[in-house]
Short mmCIF file of C-alpha atoms in Angstrom, two decimals:
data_model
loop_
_atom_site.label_atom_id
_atom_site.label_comp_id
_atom_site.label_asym_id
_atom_site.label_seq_id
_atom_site.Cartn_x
_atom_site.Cartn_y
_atom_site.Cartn_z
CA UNK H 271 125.66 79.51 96.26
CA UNK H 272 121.91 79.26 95.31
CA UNK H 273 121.21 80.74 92.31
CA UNK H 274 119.18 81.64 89.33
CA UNK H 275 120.48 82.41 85.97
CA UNK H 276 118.43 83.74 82.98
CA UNK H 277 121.41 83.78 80.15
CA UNK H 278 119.31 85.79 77.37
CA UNK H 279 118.78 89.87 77.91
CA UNK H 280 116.08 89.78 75.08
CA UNK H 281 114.44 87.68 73.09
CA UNK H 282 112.75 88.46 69.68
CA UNK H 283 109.74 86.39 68.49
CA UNK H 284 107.83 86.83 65.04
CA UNK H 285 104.19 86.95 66.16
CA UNK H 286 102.85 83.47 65.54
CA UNK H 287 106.28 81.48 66.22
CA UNK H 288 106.76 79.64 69.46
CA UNK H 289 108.61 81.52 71.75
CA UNK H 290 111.28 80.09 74.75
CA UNK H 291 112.95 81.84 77.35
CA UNK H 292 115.91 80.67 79.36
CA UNK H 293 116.42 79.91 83.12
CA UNK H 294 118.82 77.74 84.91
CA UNK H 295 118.93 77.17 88.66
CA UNK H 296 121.18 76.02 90.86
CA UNK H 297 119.88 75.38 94.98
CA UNK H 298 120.39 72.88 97.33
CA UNK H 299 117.21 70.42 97.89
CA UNK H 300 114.38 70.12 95.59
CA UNK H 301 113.68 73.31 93.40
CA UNK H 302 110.63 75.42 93.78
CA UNK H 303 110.78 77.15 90.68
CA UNK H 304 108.42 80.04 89.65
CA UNK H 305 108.22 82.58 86.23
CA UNK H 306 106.37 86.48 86.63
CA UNK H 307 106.34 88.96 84.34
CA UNK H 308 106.22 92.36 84.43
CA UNK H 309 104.62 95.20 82.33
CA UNK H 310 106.13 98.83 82.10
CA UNK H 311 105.53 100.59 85.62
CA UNK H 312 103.64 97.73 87.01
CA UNK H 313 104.33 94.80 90.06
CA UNK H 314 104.94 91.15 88.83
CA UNK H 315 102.42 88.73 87.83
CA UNK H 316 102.35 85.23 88.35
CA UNK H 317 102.67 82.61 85.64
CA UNK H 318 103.05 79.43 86.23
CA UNK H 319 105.12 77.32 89.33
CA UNK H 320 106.48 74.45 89.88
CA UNK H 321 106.45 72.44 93.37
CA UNK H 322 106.55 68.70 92.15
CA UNK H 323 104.86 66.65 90.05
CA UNK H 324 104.46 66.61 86.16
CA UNK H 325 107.86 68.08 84.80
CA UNK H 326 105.43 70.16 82.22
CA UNK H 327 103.45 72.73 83.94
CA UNK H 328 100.86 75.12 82.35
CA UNK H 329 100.14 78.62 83.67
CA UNK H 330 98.53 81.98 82.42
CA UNK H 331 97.81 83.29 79.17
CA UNK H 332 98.91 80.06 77.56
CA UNK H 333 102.57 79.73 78.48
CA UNK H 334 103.82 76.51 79.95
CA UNK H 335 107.57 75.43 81.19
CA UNK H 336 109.47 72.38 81.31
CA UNK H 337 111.37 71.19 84.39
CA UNK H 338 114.37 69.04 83.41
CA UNK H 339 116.15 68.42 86.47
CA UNK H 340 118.93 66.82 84.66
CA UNK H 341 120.13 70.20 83.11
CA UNK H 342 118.67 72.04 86.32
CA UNK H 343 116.87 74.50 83.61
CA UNK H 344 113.29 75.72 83.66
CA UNK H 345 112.61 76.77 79.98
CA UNK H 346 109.25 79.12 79.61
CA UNK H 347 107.41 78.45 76.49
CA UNK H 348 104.52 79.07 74.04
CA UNK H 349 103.23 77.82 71.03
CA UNK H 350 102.59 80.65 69.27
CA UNK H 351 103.68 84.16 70.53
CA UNK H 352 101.39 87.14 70.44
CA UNK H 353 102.53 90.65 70.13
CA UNK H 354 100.59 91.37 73.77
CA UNK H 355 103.15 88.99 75.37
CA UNK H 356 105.77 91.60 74.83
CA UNK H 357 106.77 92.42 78.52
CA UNK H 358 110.08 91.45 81.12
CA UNK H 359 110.23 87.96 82.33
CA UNK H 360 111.71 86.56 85.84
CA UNK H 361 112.34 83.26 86.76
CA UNK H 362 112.59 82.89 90.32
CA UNK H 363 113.57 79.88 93.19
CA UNK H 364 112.88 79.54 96.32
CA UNK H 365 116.11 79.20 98.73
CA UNK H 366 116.22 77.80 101.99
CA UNK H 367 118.09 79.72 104.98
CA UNK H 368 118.06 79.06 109.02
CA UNK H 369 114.41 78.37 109.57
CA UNK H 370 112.56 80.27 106.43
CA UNK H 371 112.65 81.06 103.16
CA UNK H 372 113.11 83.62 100.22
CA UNK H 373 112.68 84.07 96.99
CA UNK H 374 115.37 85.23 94.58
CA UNK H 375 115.01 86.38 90.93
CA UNK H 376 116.83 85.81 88.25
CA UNK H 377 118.30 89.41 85.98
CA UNK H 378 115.19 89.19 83.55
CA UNK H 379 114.56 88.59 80.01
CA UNK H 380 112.86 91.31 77.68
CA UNK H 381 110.82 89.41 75.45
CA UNK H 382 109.88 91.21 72.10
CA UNK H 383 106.92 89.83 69.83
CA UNK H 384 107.17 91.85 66.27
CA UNK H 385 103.50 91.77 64.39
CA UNK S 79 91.99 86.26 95.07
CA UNK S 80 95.42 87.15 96.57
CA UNK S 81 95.42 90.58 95.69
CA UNK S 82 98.05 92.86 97.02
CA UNK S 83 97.65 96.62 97.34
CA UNK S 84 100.36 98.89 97.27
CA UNK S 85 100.29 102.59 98.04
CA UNK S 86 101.10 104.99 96.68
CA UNK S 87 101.61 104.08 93.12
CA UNK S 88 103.61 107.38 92.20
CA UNK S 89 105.26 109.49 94.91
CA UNK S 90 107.70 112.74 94.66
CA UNK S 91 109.67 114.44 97.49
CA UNK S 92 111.80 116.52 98.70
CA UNK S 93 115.47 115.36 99.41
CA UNK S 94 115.29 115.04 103.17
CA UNK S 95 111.59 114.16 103.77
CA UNK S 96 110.63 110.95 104.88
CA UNK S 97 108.39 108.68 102.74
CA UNK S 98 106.05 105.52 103.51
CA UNK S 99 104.56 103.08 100.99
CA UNK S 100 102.37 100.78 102.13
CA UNK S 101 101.52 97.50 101.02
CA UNK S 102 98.10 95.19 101.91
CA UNK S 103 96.83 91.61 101.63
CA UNK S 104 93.38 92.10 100.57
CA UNK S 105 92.00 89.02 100.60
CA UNK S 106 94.36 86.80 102.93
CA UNK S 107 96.53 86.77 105.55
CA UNK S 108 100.15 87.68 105.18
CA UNK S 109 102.47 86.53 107.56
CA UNK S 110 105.31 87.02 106.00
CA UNK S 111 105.90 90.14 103.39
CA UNK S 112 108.95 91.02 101.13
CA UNK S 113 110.20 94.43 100.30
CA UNK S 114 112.20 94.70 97.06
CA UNK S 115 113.69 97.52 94.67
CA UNK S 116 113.57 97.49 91.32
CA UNK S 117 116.56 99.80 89.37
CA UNK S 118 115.56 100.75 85.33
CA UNK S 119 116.44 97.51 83.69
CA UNK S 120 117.28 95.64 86.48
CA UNK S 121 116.10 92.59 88.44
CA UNK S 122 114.45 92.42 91.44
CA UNK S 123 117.23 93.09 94.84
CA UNK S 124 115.49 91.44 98.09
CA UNK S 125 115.64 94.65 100.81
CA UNK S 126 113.88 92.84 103.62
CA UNK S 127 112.08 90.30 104.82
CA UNK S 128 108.85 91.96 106.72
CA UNK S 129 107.30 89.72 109.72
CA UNK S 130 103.93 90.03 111.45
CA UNK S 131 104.89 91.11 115.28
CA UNK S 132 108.34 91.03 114.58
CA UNK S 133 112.06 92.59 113.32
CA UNK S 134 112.28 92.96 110.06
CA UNK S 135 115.28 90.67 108.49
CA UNK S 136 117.45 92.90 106.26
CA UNK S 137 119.54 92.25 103.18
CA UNK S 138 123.39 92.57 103.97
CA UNK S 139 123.68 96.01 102.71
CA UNK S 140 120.54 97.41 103.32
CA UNK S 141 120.31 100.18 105.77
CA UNK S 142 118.09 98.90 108.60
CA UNK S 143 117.84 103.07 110.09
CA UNK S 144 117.33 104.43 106.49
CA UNK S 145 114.27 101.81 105.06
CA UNK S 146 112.24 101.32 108.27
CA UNK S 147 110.26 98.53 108.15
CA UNK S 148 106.61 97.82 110.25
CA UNK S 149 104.56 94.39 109.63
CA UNK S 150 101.94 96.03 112.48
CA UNK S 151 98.81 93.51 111.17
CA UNK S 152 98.43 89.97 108.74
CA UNK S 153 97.50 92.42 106.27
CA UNK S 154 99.94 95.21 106.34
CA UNK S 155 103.29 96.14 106.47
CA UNK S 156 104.68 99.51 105.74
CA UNK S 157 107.95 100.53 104.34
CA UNK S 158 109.29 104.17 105.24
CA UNK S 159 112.29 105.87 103.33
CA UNK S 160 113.47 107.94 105.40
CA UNK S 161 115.69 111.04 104.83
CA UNK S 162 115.39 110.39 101.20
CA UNK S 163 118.22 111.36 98.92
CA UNK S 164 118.14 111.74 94.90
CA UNK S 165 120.03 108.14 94.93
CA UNK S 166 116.72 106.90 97.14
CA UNK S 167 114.55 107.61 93.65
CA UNK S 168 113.49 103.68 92.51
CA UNK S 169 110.88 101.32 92.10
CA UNK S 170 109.86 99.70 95.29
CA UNK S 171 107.93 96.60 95.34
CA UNK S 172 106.24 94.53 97.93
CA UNK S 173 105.39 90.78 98.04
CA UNK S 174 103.30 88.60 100.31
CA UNK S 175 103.13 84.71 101.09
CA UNK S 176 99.52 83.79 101.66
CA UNK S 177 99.56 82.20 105.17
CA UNK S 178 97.84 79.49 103.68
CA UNK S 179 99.70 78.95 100.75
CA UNK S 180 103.27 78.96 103.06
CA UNK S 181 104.44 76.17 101.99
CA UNK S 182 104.89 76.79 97.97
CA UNK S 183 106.63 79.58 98.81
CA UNK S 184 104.70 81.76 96.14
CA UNK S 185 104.32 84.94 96.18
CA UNK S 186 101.78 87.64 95.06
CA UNK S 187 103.17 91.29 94.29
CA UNK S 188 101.75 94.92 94.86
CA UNK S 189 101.89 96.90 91.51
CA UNK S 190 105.24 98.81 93.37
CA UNK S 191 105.26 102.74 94.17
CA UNK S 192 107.91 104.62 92.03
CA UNK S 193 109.59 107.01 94.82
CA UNK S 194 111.24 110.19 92.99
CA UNK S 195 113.18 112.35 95.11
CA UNK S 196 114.19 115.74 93.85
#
């Protein structure tokens, strides 16, 4: 089955400290891989994709994620974590069925940035 | 660009009313639209799949009679509860695929409607 998997609930960052969260995939075909986050009360926000191309792809508010297709993951990332950054994360894929397509989220990861 | 406008933002009813939430493409077309719910702590579940001029594609499990869904225009598509009940109360988001942008299969989200029903 076509899948997403984000294995961390939270994640707790030092403000200042480089900051990773999880996500591992598993569809049929190449990947179309995608990271939002969300703010209390609030619709998701785009980050960063990625279609094809350079495995490292920068987004918003200076996070950036590595595709390794090897370990079918999709790591988010950032140099150094600011307490503003504090928010729920999805990873998402794009799956393939009949004639269209869908996207499909993964459970979320609370990330935590402590001044 | 690709803004998506969802209305209302906050919304409480009656159990037994009906409710719609709306959701716009501002800036682009939309042919395609995604309705999802949203429970506290929880991921995003896929309701439907909303289509300009046509049915909308449901989620095995989702009641097709209970979340009625219209895609009347590229820029709109409508999502009515209807008959609410207390277990109705969630977060409700929509999504749209710019027509132009179809092929990355991105999407850009409304800012969802919380639905409360008493």
């Amino acid at each position: 089955a076509q899948s997403v998997a984000q294995p961390e609930d939270q994640v707790n960052v030092a403000e200042g400290n480089p900051l990773t969260v999880k996500c591992t995939y598993s569809v049929s075909g190449n990947p179309y891989l995608f990271w939002y986050v969300q703010y209390p009360n609030r619709g998701l926000q785009f980050l960063l994709k990625y279609i094809t191309g350079d495995n490292l792809v920068k987004g918003s508010y200076g996070f950036e994620a590595e595709f390794n297709k090897s370990q079918t993951s999709f790591h988010l990332k950032k140099p150094s974590a600011l307490v503003s950054d504090s928010a729920l994360y999805f990873c998402a894929v794009r799956v393939l069925y009949s004639s269209a397509s869908k996207i499909i989220f993964g459970s979320g990861t609370r990330l935590s940035i402590r001044p | 660009g690709a803004v998506v406008s969802q209305h209302p933002s906050w919304v409480i009813c009656k159990s037994g009313t009906s409710v719609k939430i709306e959701c716009r493409s501002l800036d682009f077309q939309a042919t395609t639209m995604f309705w999802y719910r949203q429970f506290p702590k929880q991921s995003l579940m896929l309701m439907a799949t909303s289509n300009e001029g046509s049915k909308a594609t449901y989620e095995q499990g989702v009641e097709k009679d209970k979340f009625l869904i219209n895609h009347a225009s590229l820029t709109l598509s409508t999502l009515t509860v209807t008959s609410a009940h207390p277990e109705d109360s969630s977060f409700y988001i929509c999504s749209a695929r710019d027509r132009g942008l179809a092929g990355t299969g991105e999407l850009f989200f409304g800012e969802g409607s919380r639905l409360t029903v008493l």
